[in-house]
Short mmCIF file of C-alpha atoms and ligand atoms in Angstrom, two decimals:
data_model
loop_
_atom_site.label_atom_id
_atom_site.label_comp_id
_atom_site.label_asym_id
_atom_site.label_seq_id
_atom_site.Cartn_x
_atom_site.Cartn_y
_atom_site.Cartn_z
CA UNK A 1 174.74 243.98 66.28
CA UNK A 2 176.61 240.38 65.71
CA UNK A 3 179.76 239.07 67.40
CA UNK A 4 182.61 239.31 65.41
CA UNK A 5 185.65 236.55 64.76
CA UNK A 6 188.63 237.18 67.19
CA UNK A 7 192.24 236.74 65.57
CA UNK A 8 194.75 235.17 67.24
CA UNK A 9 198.23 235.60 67.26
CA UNK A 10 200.40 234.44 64.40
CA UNK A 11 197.48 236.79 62.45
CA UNK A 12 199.29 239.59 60.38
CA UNK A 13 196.47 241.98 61.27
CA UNK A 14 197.23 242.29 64.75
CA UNK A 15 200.76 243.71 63.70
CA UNK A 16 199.38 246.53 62.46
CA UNK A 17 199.22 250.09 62.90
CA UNK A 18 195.80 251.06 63.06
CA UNK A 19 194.73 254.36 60.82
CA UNK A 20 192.76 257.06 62.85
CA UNK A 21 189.15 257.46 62.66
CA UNK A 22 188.06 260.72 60.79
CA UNK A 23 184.61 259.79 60.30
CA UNK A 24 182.16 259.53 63.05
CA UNK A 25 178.97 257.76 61.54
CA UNK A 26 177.38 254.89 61.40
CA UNK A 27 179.75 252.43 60.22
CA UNK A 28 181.82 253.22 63.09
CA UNK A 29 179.06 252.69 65.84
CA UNK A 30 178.29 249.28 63.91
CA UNK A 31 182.09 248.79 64.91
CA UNK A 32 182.24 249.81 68.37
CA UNK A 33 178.58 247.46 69.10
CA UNK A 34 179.48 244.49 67.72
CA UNK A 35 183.14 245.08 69.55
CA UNK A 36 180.87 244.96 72.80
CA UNK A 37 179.14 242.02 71.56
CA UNK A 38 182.23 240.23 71.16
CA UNK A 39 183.52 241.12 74.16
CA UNK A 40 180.32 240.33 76.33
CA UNK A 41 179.98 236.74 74.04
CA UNK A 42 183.62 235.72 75.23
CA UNK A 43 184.41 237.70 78.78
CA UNK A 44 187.17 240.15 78.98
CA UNK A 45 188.13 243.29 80.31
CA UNK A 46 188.79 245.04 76.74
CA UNK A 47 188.94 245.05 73.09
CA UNK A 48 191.05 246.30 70.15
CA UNK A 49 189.37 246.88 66.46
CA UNK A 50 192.48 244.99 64.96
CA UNK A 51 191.34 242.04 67.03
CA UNK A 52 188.25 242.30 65.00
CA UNK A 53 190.65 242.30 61.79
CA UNK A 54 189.85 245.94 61.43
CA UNK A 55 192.42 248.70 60.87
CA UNK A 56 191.19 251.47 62.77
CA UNK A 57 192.40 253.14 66.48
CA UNK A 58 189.35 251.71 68.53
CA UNK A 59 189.24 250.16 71.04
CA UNK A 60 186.37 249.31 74.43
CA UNK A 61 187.52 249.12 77.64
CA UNK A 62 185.19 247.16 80.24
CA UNK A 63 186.37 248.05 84.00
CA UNK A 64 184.58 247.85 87.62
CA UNK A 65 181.49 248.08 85.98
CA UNK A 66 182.49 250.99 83.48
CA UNK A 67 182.30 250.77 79.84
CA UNK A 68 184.93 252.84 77.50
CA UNK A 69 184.68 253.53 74.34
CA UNK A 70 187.44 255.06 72.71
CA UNK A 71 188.35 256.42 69.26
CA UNK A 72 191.84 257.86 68.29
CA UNK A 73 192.95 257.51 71.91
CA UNK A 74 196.22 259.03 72.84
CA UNK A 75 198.18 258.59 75.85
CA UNK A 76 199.28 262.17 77.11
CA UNK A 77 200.76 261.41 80.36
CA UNK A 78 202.27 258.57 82.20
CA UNK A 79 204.22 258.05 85.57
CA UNK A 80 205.68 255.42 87.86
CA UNK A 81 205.86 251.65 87.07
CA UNK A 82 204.34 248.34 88.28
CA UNK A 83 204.32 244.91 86.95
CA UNK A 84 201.29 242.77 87.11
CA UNK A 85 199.82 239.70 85.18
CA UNK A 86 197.72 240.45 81.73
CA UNK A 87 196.41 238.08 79.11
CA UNK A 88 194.68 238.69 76.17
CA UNK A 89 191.64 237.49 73.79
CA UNK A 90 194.29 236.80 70.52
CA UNK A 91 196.41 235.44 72.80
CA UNK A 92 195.45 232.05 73.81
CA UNK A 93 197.18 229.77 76.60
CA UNK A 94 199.20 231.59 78.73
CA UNK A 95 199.30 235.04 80.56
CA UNK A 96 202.31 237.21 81.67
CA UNK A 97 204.21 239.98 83.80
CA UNK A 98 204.16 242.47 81.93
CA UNK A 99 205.90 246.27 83.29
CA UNK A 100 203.58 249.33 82.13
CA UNK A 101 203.47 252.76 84.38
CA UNK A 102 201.32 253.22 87.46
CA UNK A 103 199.51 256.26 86.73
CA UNK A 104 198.48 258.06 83.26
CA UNK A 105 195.99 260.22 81.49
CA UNK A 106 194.81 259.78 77.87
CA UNK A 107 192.60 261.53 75.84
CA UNK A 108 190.31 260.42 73.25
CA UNK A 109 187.31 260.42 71.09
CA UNK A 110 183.71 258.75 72.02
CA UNK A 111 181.12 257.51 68.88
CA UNK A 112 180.45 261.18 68.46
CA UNK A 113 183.44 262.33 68.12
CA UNK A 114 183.81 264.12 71.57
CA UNK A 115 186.37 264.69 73.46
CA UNK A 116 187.37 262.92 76.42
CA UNK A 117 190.16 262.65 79.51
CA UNK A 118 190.66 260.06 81.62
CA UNK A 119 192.85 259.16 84.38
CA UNK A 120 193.49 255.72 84.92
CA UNK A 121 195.89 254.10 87.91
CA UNK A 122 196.86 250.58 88.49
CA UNK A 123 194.86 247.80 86.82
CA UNK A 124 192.91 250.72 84.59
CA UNK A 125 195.42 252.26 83.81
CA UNK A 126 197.35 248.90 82.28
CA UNK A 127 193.48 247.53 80.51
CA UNK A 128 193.85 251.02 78.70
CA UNK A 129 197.67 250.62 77.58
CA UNK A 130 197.14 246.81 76.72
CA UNK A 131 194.13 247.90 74.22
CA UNK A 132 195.79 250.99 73.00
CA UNK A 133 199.19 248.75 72.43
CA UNK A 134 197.17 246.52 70.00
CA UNK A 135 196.21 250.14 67.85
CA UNK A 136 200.50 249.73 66.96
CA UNK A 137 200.58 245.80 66.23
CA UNK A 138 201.84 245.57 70.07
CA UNK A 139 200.76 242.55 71.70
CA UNK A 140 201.53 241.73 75.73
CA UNK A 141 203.45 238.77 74.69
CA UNK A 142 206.36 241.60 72.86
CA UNK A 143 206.49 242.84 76.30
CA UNK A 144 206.16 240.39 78.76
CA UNK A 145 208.99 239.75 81.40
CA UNK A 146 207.66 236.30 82.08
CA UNK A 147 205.44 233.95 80.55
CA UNK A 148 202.58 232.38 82.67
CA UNK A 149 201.21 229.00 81.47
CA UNK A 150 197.67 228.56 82.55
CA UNK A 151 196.40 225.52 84.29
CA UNK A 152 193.68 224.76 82.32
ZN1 ZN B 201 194.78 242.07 73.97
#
């Protein structure tokens, strides 16, 4: 396992649209660990393949203690709104309000190429939609309704 370069924005890779995974092997676990590597070495709540400067729908999701990996993931249902603060890993220097819905369910794929459902609400729910936004070349920054400089 080995921790990976993060791109940052300005990066043509993170514009993107990610290919799906059809082949569950090795070279796709060697992804998904050193995508947990990364994201253990630097802090964050998730991670997107493309941020890795690889092509394909992964991403990890690391919330209240639970860790997500998902393949191919595919939001299925979605309801209500909220806006809330989000930041990213490629995007250095400032955070922002960013609207995504309340409440949805996705399916996906784990390393094995099971199937999975979740149901995600509030902050969950938006870790999921920011990582599976990267999969299409979306970053927060496209959607944000107001830019947050940080402090530091
Ligand atoms: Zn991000």
């Amino acid at each position: 396992m080995a921790k990976r370069n993060i791109l940052k924005m300005g990066d043509p890779l993170l514009r993107k649209v990610c290919k799906p995974v059809d082949t569950f092997d090795v070279k796709l676990w060697r992804l998904i660990d050193d995508m947990t590597d990364t994201l253990h070495a630097v802090g964050g709540l998730g991670l997107a393949a493309p941020q890795v400067g690889m092509l394909k729908r992964v991403c990890i999701v690391e919330y209240d203690d639970q860790h997500f990996e998902l393949v191919n993931p595919v939001l299925v249902h979605s309801s209500g709104k909220c806006v809330d603060n989000e930041g990213c890993l490629s995007v250095p220097g400032f955070r922002g309000l960013v609207e995504r819905p309340e409440s949805i369910d996705v399916e996906y794929f784990d390393r094995f190429g099971k199937k999975h459902h979740q149901h995600a609400e509030g902050y969950f729910a938006r870790v999921f939609l920011h990582e599976m936004d990267h999969l299409d070349g979306i970053l927060f920054a496209d959607k944000m309704i107001k830019k947050i400089i940080d402090d530091d």
